[in-house]
JSON list of C-alpha atoms in Angstrom, two decimals:
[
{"chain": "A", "resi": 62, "resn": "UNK", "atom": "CA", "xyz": [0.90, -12.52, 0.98]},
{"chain": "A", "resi": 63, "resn": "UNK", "atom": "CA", "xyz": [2.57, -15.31, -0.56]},
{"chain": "A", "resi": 64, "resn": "UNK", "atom": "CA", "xyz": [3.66, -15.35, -4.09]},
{"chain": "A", "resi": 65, "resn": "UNK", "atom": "CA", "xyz": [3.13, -17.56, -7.20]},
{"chain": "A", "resi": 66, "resn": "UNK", "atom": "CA", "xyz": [5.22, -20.71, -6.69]},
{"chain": "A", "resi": 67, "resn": "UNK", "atom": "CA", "xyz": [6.71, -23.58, -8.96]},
{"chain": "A", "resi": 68, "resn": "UNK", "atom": "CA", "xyz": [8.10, -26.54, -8.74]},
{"chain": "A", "resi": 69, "resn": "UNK", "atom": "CA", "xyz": [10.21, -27.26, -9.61]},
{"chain": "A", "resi": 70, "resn": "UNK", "atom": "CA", "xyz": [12.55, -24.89, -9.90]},
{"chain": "A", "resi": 71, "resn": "UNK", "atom": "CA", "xyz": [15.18, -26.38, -12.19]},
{"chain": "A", "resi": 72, "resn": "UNK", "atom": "CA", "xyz": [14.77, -30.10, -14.04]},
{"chain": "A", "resi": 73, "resn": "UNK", "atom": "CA", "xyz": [17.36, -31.64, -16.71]},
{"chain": "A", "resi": 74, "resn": "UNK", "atom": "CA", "xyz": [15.89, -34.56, -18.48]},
{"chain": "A", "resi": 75, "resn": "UNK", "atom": "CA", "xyz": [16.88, -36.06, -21.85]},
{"chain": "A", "resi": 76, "resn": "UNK", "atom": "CA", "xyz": [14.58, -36.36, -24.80]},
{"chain": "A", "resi": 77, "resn": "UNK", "atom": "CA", "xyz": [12.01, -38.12, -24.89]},
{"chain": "A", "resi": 78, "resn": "UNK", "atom": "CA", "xyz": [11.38, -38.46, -20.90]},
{"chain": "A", "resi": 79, "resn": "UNK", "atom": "CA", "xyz": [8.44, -37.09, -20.10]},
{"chain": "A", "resi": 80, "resn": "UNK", "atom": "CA", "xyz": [8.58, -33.56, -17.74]},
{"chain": "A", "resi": 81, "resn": "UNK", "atom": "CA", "xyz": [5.84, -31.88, -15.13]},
{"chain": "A", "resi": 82, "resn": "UNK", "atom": "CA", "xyz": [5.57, -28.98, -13.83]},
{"chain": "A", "resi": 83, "resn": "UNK", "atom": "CA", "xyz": [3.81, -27.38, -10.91]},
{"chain": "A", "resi": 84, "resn": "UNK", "atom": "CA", "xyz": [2.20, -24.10, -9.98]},
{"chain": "A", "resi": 85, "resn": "UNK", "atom": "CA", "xyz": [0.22, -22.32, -7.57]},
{"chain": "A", "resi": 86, "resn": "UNK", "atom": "CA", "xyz": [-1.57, -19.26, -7.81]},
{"chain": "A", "resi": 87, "resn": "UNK", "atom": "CA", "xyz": [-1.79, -16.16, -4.99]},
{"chain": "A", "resi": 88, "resn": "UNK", "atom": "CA", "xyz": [-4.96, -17.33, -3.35]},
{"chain": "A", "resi": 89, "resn": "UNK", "atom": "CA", "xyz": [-8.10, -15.94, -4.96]},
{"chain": "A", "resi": 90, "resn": "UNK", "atom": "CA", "xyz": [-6.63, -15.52, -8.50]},
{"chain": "A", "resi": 91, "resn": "UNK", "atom": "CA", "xyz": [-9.06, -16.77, -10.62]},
{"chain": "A", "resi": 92, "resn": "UNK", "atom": "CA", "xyz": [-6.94, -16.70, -13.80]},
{"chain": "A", "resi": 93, "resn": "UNK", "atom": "CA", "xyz": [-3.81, -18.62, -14.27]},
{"chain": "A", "resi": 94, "resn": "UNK", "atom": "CA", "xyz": [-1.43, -18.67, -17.15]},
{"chain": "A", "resi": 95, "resn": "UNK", "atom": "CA", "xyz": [1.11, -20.53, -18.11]},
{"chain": "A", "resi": 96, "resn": "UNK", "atom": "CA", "xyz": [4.19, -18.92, -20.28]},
{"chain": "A", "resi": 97, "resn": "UNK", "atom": "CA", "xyz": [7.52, -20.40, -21.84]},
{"chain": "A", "resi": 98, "resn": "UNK", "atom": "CA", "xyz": [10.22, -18.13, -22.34]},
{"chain": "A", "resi": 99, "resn": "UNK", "atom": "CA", "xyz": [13.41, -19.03, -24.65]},
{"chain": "A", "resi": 100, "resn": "UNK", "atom": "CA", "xyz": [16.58, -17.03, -24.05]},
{"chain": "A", "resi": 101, "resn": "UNK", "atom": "CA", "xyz": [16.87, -13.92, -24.65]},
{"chain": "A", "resi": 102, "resn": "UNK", "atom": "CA", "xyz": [13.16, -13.72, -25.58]},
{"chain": "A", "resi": 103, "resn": "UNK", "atom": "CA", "xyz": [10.26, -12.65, -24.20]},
{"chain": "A", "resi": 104, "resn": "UNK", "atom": "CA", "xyz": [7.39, -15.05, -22.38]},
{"chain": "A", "resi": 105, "resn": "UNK", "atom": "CA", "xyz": [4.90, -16.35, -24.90]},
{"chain": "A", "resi": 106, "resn": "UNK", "atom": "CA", "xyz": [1.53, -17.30, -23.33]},
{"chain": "A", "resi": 107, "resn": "UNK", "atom": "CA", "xyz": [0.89, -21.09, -23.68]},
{"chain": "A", "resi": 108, "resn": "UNK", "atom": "CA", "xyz": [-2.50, -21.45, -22.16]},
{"chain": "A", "resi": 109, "resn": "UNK", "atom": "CA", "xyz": [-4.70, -19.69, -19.63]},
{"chain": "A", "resi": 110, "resn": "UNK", "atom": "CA", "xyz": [-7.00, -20.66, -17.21]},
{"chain": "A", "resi": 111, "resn": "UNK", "atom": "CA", "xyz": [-10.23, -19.16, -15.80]},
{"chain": "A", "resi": 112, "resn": "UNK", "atom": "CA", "xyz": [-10.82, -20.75, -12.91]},
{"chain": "A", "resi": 113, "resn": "UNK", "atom": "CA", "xyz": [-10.37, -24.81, -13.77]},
{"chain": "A", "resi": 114, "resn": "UNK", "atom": "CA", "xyz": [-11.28, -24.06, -17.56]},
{"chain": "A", "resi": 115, "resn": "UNK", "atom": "CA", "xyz": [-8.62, -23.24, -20.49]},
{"chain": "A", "resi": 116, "resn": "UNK", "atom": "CA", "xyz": [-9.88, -20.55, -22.24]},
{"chain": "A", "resi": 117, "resn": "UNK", "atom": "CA", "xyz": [-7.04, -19.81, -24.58]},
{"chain": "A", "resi": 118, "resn": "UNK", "atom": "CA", "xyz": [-4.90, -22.79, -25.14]},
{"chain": "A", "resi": 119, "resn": "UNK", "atom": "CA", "xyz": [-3.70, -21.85, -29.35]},
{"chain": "A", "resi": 120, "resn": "UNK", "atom": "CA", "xyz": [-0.46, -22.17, -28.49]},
{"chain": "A", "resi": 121, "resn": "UNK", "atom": "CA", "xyz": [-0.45, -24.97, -26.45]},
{"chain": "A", "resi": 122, "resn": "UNK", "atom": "CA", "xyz": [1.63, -27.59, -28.85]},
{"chain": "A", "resi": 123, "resn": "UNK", "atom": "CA", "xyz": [-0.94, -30.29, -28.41]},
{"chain": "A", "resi": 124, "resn": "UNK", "atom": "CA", "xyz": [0.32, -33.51, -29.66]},
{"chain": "A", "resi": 125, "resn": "UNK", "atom": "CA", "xyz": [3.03, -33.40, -26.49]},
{"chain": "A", "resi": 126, "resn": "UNK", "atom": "CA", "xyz": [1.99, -30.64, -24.22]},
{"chain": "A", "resi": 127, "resn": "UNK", "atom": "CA", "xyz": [-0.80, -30.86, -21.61]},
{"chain": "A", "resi": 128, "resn": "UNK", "atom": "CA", "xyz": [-2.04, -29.03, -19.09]},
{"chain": "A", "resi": 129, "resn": "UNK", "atom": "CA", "xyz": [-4.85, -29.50, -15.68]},
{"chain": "A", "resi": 130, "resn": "UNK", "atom": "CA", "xyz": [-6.32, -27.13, -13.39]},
{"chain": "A", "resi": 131, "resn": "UNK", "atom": "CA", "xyz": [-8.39, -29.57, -11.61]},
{"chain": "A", "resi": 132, "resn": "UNK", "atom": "CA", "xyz": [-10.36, -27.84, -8.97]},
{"chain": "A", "resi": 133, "resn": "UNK", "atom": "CA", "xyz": [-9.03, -24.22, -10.05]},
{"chain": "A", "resi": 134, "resn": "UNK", "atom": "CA", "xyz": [-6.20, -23.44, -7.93]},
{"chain": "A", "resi": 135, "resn": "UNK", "atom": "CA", "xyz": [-3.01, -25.24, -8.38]},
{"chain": "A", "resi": 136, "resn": "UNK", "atom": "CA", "xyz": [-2.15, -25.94, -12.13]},
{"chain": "A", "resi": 137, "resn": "UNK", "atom": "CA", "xyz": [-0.05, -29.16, -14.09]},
{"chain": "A", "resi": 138, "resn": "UNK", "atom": "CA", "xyz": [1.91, -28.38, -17.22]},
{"chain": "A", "resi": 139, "resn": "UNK", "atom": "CA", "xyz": [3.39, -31.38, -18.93]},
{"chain": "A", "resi": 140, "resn": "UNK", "atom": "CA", "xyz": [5.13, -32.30, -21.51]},
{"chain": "A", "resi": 141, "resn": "UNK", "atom": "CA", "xyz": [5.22, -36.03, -23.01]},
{"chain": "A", "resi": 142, "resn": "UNK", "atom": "CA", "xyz": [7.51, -36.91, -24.97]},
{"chain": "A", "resi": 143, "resn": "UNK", "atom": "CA", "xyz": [10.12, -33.75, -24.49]},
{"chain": "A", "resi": 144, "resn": "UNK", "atom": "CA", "xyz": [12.38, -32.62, -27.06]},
{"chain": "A", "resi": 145, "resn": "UNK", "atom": "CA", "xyz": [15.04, -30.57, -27.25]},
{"chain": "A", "resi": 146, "resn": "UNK", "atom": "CA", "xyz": [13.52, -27.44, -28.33]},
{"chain": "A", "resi": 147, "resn": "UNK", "atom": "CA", "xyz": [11.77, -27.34, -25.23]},
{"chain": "A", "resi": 148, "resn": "UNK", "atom": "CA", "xyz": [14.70, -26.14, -23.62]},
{"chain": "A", "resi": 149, "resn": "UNK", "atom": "CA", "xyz": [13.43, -22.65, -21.79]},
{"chain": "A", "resi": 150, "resn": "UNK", "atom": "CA", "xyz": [12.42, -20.88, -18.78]},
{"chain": "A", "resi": 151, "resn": "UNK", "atom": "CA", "xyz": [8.20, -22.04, -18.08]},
{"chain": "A", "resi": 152, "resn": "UNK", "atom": "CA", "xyz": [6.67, -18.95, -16.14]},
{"chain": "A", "resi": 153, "resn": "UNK", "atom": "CA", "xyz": [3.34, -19.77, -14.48]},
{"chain": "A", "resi": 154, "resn": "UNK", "atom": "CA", "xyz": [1.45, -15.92, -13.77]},
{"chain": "A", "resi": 155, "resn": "UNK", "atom": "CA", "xyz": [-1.64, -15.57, -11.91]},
{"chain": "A", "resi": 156, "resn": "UNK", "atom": "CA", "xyz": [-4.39, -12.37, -11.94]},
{"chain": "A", "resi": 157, "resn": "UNK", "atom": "CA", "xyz": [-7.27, -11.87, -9.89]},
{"chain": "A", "resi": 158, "resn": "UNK", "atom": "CA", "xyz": [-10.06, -11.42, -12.59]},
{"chain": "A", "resi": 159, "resn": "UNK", "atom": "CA", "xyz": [-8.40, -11.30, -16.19]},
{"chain": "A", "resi": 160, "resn": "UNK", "atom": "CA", "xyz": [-11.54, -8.94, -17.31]},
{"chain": "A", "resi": 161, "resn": "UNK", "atom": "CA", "xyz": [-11.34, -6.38, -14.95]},
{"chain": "A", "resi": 162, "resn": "UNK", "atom": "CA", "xyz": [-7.34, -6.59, -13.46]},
{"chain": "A", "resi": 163, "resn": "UNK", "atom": "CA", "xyz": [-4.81, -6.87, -16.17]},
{"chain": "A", "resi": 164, "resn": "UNK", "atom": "CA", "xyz": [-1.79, -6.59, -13.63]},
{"chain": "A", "resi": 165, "resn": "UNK", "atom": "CA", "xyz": [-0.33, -10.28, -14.06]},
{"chain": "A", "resi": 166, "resn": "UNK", "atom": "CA", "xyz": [1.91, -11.82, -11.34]},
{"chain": "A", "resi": 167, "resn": "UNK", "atom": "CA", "xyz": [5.00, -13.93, -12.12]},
{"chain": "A", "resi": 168, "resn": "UNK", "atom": "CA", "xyz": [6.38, -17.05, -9.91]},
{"chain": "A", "resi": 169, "resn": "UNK", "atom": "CA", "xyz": [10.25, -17.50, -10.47]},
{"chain": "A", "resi": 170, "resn": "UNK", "atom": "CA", "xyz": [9.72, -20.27, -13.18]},
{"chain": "A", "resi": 171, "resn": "UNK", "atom": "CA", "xyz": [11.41, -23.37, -14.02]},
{"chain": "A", "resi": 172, "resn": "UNK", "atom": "CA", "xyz": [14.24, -23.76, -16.04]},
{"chain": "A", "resi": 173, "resn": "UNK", "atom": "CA", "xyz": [13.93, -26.90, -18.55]},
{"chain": "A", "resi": 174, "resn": "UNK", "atom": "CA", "xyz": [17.21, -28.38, -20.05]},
{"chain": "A", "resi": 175, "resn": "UNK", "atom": "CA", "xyz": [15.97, -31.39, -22.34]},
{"chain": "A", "resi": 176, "resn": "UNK", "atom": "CA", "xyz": [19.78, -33.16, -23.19]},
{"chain": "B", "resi": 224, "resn": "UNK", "atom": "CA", "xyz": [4.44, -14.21, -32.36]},
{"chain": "B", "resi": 225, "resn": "UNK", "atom": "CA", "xyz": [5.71, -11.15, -30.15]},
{"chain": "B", "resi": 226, "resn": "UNK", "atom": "CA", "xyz": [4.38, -7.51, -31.22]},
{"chain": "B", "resi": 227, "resn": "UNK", "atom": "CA", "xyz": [6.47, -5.30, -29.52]},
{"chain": "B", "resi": 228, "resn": "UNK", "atom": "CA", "xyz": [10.28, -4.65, -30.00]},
{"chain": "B", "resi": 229, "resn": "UNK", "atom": "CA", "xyz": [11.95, -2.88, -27.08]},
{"chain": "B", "resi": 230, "resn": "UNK", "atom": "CA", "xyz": [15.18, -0.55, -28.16]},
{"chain": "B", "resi": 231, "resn": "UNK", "atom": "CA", "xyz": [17.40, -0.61, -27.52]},
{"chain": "B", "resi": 232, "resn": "UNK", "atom": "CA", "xyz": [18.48, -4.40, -27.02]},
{"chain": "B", "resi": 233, "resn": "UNK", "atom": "CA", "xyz": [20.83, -3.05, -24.21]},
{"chain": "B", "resi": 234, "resn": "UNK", "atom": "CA", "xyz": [21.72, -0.19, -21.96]},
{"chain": "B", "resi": 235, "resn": "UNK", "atom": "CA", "xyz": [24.67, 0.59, -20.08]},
{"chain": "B", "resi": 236, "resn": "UNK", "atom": "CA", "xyz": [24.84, 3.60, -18.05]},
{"chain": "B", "resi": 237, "resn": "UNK", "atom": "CA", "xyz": [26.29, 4.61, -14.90]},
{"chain": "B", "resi": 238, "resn": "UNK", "atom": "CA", "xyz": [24.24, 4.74, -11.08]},
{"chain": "B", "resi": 239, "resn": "UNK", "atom": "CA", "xyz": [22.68, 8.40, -11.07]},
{"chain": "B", "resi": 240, "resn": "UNK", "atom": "CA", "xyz": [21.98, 8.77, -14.94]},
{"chain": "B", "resi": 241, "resn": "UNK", "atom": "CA", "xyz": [18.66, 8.30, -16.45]},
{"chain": "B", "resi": 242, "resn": "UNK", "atom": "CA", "xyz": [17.25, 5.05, -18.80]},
{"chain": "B", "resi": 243, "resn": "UNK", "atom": "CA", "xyz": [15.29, 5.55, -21.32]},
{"chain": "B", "resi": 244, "resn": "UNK", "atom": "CA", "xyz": [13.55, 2.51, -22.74]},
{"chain": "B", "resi": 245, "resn": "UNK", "atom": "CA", "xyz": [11.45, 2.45, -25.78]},
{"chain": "B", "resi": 246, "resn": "UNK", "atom": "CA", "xyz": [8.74, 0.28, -27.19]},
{"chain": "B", "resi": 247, "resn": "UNK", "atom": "CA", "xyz": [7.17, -0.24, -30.57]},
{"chain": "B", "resi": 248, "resn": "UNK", "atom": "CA", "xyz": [4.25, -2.30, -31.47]},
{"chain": "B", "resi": 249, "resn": "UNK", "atom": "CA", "xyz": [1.66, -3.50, -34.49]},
{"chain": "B", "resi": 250, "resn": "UNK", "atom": "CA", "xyz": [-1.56, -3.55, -33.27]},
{"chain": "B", "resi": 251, "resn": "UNK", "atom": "CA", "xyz": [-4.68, -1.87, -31.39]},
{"chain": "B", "resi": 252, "resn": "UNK", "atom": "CA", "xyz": [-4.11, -2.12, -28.05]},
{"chain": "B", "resi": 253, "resn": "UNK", "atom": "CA", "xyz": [-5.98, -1.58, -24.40]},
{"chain": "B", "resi": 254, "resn": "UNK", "atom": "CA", "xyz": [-3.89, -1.38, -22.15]},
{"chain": "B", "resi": 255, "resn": "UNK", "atom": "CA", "xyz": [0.50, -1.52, -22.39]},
{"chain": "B", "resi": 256, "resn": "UNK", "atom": "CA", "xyz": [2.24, -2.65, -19.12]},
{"chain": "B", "resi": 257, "resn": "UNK", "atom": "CA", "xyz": [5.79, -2.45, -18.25]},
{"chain": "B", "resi": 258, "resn": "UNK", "atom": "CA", "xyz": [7.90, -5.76, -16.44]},
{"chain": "B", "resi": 259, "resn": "UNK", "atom": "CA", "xyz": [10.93, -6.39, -15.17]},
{"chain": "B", "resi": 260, "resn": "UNK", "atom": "CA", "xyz": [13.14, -9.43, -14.63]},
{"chain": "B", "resi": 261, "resn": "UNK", "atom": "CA", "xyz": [16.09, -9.74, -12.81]},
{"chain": "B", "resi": 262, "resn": "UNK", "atom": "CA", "xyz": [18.97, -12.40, -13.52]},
{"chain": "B", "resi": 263, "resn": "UNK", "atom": "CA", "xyz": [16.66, -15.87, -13.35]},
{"chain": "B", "resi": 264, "resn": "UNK", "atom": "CA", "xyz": [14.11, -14.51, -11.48]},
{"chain": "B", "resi": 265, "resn": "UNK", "atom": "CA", "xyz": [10.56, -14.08, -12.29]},
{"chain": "B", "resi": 266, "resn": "UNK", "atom": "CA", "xyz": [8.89, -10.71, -14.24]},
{"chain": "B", "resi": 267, "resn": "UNK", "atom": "CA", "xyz": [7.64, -8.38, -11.86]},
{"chain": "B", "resi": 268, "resn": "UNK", "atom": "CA", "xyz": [5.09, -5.85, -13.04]},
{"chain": "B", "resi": 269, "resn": "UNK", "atom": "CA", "xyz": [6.11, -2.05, -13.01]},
{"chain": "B", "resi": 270, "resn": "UNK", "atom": "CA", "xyz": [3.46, 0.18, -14.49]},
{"chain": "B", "resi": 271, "resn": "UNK", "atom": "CA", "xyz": [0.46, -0.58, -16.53]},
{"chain": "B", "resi": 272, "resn": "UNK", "atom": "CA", "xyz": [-0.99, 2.54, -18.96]},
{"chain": "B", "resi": 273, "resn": "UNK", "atom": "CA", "xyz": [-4.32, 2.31, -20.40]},
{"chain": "B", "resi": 274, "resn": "UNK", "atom": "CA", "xyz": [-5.06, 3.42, -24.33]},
{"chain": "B", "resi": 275, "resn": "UNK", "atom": "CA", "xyz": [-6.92, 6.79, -23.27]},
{"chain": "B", "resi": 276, "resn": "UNK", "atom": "CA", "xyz": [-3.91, 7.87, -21.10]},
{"chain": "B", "resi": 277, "resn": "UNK", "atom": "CA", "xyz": [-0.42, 9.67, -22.07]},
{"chain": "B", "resi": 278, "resn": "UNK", "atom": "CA", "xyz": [1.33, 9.64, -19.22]},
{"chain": "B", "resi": 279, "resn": "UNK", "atom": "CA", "xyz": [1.66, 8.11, -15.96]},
{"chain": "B", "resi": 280, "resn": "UNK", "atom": "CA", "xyz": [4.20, 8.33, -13.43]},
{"chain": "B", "resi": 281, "resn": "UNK", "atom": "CA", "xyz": [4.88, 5.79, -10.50]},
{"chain": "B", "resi": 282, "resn": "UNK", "atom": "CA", "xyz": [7.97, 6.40, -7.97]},
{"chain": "B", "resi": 283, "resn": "UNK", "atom": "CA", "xyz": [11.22, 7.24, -10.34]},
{"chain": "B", "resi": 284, "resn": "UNK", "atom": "CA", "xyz": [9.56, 5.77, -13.28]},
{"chain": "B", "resi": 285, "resn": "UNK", "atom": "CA", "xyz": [7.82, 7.48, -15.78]},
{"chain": "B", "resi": 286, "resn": "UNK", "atom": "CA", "xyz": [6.01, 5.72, -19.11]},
{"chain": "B", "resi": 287, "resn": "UNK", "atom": "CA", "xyz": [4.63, 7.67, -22.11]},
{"chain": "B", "resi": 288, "resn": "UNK", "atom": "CA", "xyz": [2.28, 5.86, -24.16]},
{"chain": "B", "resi": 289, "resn": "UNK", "atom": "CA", "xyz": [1.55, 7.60, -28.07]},
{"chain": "B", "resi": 290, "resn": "UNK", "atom": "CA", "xyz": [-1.13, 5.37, -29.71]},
{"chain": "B", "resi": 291, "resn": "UNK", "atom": "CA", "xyz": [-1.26, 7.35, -33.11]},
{"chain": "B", "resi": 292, "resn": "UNK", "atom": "CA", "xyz": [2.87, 6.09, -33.09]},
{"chain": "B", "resi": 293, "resn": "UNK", "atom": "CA", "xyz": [2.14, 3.16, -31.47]},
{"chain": "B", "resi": 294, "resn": "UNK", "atom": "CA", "xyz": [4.76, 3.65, -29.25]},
{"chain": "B", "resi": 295, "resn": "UNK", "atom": "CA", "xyz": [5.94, 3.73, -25.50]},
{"chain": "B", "resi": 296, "resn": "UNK", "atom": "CA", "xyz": [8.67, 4.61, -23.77]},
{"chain": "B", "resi": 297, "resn": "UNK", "atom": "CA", "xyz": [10.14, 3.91, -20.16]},
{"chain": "B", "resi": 298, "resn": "UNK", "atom": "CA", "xyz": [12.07, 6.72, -18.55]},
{"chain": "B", "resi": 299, "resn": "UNK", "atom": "CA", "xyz": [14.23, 5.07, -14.96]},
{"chain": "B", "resi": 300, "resn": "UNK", "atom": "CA", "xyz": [15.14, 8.29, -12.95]},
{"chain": "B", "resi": 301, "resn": "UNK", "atom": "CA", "xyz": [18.34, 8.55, -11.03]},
{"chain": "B", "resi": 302, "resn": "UNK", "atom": "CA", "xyz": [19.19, 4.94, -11.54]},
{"chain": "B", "resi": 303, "resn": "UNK", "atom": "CA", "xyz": [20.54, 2.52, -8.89]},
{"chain": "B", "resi": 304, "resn": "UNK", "atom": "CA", "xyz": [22.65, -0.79, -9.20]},
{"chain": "B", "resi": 305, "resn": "UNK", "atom": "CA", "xyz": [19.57, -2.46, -8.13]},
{"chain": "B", "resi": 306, "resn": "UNK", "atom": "CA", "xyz": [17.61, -1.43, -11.53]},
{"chain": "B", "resi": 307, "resn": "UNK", "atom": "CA", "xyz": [19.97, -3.48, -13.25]},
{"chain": "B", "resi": 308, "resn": "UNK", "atom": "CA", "xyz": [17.48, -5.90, -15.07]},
{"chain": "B", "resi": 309, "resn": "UNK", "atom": "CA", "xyz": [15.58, -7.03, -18.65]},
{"chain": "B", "resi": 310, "resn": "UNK", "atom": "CA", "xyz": [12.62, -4.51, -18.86]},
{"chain": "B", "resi": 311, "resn": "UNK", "atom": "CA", "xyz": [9.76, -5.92, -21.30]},
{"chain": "B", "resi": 312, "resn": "UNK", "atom": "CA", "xyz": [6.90, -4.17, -22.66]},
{"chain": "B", "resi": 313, "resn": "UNK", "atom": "CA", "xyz": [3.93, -6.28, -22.99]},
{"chain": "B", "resi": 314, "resn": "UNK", "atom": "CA", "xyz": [1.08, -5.11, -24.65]},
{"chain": "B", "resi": 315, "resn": "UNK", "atom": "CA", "xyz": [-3.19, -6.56, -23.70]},
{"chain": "B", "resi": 316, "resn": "UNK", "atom": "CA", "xyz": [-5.34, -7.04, -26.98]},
{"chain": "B", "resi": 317, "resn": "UNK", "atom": "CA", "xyz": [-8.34, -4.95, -27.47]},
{"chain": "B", "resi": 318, "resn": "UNK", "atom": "CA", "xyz": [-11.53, -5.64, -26.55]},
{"chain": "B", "resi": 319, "resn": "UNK", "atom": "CA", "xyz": [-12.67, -6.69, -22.98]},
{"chain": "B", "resi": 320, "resn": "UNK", "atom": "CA", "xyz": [-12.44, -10.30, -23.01]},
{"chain": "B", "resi": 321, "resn": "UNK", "atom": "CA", "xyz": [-8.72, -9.95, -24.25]},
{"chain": "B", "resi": 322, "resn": "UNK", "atom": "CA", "xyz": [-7.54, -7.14, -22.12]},
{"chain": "B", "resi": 323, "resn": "UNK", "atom": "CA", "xyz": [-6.28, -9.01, -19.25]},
{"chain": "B", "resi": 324, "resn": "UNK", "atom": "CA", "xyz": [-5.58, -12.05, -20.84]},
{"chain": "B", "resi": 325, "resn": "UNK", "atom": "CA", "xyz": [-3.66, -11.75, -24.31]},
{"chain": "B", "resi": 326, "resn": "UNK", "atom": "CA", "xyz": [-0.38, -10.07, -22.84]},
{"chain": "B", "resi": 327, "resn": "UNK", "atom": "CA", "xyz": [2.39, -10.41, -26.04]},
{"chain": "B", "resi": 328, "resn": "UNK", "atom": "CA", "xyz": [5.60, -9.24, -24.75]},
{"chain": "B", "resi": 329, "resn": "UNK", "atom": "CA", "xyz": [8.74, -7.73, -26.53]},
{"chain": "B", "resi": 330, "resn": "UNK", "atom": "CA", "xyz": [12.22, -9.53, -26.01]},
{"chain": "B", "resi": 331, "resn": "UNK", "atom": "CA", "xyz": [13.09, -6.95, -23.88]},
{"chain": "B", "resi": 332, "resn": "UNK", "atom": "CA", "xyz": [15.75, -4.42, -23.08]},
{"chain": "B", "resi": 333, "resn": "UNK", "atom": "CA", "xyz": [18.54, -5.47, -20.89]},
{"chain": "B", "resi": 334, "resn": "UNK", "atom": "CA", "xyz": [19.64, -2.09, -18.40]},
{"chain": "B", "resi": 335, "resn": "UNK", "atom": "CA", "xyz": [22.91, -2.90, -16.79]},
{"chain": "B", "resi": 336, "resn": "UNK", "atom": "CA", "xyz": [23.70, 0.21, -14.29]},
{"chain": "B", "resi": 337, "resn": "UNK", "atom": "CA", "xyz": [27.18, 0.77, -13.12]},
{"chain": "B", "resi": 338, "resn": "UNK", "atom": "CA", "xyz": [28.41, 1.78, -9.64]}
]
């Protein structure tokens, strides 16, 4: 069974440019999340997904952060304009029915260095 | 905001010894699971432990779970080189709609095990 995966896997941009990123979910996950993780910290949850709706996006920083899940598999994150606190690992996580299986699972990430 | 602190920060200890991991947090919870991540890799989920349990055991790990503390702990049996890693806690809110979804992880414990 295939993993979560992410594209990409590393991206160095300076500030200001804008920055997306791409995940897909193990087939048949209906809920996808999407984390950011600074160094040495752990992930804080951004925004999840049930299906193609967000259902918890409080701390999504809206004025430059946005997010799709179109037909409710793959997932967008971006970020428009980035700045340089947005340096950080972005974890995307998919589980098969948040309500009922709380076992989350992790795709490698990608690493954001905004010069 | 992250609700639960690992301790200790790090852990050195040689292949063959025993890690013991613990976890504090602030709120009710449902359900507390256990993660690790390797060097720049993803989090990989180890053990989840529901509210109602004290003690659950999978492979050489072992995780203890004291709500009236609201504490945890993560005991690594016999390590290997291999467990060297970040371990984070993450604890699921209560209530159903939350359990799977509001995951607030620790900034982990890093477990660096010596040949």
């Amino acid at each position: 069974e295939a993993g979560v995966v992410q594209s990409p896997r590393y991206k160095i941009i300076e500030k200001k440019q804008p920055v997306a990123f791409w995940c897909n979910p193990i087939s048949g996950h209906n809920t996808l999340y999407w984390y950011r993780q600074n160094l040495g910290q752990g992930p804080e949850l951004l925004i999840r997904y049930e299906n193609e709706e967000a259902v918890d996006d409080s701390q999504l920083p809206k004025d430059r952060f946005s997010a799709e899940r179109l037909k409710g598999v793959d997932s967008t994150l971006k970020i428009q304009p980035a700045e340089l606190g947005d340096s950080a690992v972005y974890l995307c996580a998919s589980s098969l029915d948040s309500r009922r299986s709380y076992e989350q699972y992790f795709g490698p990430g990608t690493r954001l260095t905004v010069t | 905001s992250q609700q639960g602190e690992e301790d200790p920060q790090a852990l050195s200890i040689q292949e063959g010894e025993n890690a013991t991991m613990n976890c504090s947090y602030k709120t009710s919870i449902n359900n507390l699971q256990w993660y690790r991540q390797n060097s720049g890799r993803g989090l990989v989920h180890l053990i989840l432990i529901r509210s109602n349990e004290r003690e659950k055991h999978s492979g050489r790990l072992r995780v203890t779970l004291d709500t009236s503390k609201k504490s945890s702990s993560l005991l690594i049996t016999a390590s290997r080189a291999a467990d060297t890693a970040s371990y984070f806690c993450a604890t699921a809110m209560i209530g159903s709609y939350q359990a799977g979804t509001a995951l607030i992880f620790g900034k982990g414990t890093t477990l660096s095990v010596s040949s």
